[in-house]
Short mmCIF file of C-alpha atoms in Angstrom, two decimals:
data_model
loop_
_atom_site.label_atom_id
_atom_site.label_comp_id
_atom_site.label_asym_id
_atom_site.label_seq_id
_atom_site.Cartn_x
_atom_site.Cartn_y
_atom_site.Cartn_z
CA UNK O 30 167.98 42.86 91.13
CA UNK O 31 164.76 41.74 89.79
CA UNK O 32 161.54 43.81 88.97
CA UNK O 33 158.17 43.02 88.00
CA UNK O 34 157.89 41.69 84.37
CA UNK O 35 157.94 43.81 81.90
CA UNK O 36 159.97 46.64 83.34
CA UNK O 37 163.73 47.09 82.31
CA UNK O 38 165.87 47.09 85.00
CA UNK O 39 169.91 46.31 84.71
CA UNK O 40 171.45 43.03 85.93
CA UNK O 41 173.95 42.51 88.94
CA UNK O 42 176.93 44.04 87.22
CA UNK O 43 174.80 47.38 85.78
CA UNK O 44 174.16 46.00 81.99
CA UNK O 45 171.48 45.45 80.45
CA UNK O 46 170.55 41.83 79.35
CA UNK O 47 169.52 40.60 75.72
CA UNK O 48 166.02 40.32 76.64
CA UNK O 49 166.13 43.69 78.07
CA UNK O 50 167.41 45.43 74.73
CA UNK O 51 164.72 43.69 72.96
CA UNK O 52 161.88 45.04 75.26
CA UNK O 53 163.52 48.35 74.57
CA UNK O 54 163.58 48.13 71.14
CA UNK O 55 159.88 46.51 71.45
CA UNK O 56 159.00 49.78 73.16
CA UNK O 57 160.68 52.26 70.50
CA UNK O 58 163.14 53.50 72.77
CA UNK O 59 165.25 56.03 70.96
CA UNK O 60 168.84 56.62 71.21
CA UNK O 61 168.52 59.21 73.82
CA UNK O 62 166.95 56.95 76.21
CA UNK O 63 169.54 53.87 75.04
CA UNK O 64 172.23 56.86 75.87
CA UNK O 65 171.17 57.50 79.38
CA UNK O 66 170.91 53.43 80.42
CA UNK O 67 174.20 53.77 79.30
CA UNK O 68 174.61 51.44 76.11
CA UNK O 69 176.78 51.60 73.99
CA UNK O 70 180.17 50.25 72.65
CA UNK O 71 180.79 46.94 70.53
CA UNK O 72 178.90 44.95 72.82
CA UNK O 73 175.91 47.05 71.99
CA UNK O 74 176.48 46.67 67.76
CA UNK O 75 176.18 43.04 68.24
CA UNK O 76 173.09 43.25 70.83
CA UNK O 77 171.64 45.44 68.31
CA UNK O 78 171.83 43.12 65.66
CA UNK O 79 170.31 40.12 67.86
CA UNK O 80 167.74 43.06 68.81
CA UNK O 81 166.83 43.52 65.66
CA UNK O 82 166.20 39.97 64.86
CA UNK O 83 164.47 39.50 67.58
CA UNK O 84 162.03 42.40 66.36
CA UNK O 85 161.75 40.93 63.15
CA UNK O 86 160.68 37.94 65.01
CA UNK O 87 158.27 40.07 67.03
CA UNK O 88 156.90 41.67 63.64
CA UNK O 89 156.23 38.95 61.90
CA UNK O 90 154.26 37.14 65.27
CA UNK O 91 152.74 40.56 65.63
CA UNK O 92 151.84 40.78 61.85
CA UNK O 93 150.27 37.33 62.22
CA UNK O 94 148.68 37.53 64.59
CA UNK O 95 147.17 41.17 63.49
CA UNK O 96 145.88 39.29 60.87
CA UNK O 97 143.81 36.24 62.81
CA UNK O 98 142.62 39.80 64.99
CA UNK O 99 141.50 40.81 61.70
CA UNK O 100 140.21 37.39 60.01
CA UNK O 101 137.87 36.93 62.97
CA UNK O 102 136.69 40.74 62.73
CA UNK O 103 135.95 40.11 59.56
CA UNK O 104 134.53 36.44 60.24
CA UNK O 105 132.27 37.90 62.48
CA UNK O 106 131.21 40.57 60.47
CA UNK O 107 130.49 38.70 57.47
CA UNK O 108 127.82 36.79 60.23
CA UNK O 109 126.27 39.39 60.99
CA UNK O 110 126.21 41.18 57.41
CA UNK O 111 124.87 37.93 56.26
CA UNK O 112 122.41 37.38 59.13
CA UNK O 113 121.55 41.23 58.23
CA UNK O 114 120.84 40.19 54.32
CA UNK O 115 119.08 36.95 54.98
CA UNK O 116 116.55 38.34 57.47
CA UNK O 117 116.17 41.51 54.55
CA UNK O 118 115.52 38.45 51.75
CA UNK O 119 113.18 36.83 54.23
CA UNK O 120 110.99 39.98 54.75
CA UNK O 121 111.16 40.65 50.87
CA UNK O 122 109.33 37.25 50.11
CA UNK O 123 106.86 37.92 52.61
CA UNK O 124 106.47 41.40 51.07
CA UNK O 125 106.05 39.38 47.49
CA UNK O 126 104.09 36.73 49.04
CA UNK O 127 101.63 38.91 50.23
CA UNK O 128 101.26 40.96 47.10
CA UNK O 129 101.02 37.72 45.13
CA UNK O 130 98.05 36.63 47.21
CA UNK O 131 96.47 39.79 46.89
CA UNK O 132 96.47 39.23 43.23
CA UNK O 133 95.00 35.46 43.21
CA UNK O 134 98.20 33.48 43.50
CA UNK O 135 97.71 31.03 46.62
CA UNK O 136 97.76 27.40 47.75
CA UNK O 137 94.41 26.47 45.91
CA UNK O 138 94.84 28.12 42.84
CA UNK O 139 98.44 26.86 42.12
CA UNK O 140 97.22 23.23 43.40
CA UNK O 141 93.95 23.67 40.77
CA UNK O 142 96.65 24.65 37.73
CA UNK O 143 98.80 21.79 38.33
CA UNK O 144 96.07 19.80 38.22
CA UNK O 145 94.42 21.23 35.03
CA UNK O 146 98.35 21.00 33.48
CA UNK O 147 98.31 17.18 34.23
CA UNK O 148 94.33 16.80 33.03
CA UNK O 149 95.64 18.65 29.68
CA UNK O 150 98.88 16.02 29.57
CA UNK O 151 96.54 13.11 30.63
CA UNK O 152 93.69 13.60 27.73
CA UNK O 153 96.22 15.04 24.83
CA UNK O 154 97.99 11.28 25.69
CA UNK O 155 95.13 8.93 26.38
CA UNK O 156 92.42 10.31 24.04
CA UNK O 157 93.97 12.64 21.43
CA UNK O 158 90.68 12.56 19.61
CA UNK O 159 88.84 14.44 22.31
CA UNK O 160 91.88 16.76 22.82
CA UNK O 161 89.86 19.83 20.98
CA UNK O 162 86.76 19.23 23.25
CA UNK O 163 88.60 19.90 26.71
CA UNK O 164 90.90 22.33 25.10
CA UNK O 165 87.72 24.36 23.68
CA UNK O 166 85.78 23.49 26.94
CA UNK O 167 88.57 25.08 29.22
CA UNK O 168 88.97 27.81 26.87
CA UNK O 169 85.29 29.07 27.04
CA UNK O 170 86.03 29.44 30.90
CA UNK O 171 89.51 30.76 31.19
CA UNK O 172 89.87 33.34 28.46
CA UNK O 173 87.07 35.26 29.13
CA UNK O 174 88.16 35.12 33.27
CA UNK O 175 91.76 36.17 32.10
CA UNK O 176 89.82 38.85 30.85
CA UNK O 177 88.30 39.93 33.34
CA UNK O 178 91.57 39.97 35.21
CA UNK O 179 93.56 42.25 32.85
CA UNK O 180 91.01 45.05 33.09
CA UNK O 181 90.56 45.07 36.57
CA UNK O 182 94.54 45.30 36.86
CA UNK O 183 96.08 48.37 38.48
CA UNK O 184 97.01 50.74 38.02
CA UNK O 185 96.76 50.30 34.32
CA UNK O 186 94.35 48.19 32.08
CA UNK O 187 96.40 45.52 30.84
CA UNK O 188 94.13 43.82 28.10
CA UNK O 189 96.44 44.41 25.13
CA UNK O 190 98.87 41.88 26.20
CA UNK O 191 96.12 39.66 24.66
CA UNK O 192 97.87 41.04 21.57
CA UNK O 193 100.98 38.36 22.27
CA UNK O 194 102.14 35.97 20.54
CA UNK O 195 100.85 33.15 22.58
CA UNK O 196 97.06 34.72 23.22
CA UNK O 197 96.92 35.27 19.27
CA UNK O 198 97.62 31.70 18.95
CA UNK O 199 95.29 31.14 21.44
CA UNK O 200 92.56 32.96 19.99
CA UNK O 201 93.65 31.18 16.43
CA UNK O 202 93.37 27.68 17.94
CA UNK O 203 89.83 28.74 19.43
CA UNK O 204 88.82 30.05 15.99
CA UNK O 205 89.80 27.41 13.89
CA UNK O 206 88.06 24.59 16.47
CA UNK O 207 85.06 26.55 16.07
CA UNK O 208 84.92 26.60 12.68
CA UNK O 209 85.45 22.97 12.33
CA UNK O 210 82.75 22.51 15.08
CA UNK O 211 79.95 24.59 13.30
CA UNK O 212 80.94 22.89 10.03
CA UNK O 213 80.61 19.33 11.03
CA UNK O 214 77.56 19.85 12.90
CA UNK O 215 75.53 22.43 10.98
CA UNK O 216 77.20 22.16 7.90
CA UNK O 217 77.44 26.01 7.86
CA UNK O 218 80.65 26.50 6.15
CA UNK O 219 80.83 23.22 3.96
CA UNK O 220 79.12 24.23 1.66
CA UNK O 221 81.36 27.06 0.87
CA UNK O 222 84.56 24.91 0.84
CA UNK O 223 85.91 23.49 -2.14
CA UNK O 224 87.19 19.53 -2.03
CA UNK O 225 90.55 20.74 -2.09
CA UNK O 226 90.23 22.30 0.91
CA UNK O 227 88.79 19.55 3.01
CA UNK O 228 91.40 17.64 2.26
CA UNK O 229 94.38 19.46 3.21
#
């Protein structure tokens, strides 16, 4: 007698076969249920114990393959979490782009301060002599736009981070070109400085 797969039917002499005990088993059928098909008896301690090795089998393919089921949930998941994050990154730097550009920081600008950085490089190598008159020369423009810049910041003034250490040296290195300046050309200071002094 045969019946569609998957059902549990008995064989020609009224037993049920191996494979049969192991659907059964597969399915959770209790002992009740085992009782009424009528097994029972030696034969079924040693189908049992191929039953149950065959479920052990079964777990372990089950098992494994519950957990490719799960690896590509989680595969796919992590795609889509991380297509999720990059697109949120993407719109962040166009948030920060925008902001930046707002405050002065473009194409041109960053272009004209490279350019300035390798003028600087250029003359402190080449002419070292003439360093002090582009430094003082570049000075006279950019401090004063800088500024300019800090106290039209919002929402709060920001001129007192002139107070760091870099402006102060800044402002030193301004003062002490000046000085020299006036007192080579006018001979405003020399006059007051000992011979000592000019030549340290």
């Amino acid at each position: 007698m045969q019946s569609p797969k998957g059902c549990i039917s008995m064989n020609n002499e009224g037993e049920l076969t191996n494979d049969m005990h192991m659907r059964l088993s597969m399915m959770g059928a209790s002992e009740s249920v085992r009782f009424l098909l009528g097994v029972g008896g030696e034969e079924e301690e040693h189908k049992k114990d191929t039953t149950k090795a065959s479920a052990k089998l079964n777990d372990v393919r089950l098992e494994s393959v519950r957990q490719i089921i799960l690896k590509k949930k989680l595969t796919q998941a992590f795609k889509q979490g991380e297509e999720n994050t990059i697109l949120k990154v993407l719109d962040e730097i166009d948030r920060i782009e925008e902001r930046e550009a707002k405050k002065g920081f473009n194409e041109t600008n960053f272009t004209w301060g490279v350019m300035n950085f390798a003028f600087i490089a250029f003359v402190f190598g080449a002419f070292p002599q003439h360093f002090w008159l582009a430094y003082l020369a570049e000075s006279a423009f950019f401090i004063p736009m800088k500024f300019r810049n800090l106290i039209r910041a919002k929402p709060l003034n920001e001129t007192l981070y002139y107070l760091d250490f870099c402006w102060m040296m800044n402002f030193s290195g301004v003062t002490i070109l000046i000085v020299f300046l006036l007192q080579n050309t006018f001979d405003v200071i020399g006059s007051n400085l000992s011979d000592t002094t000019r030549k340290e």
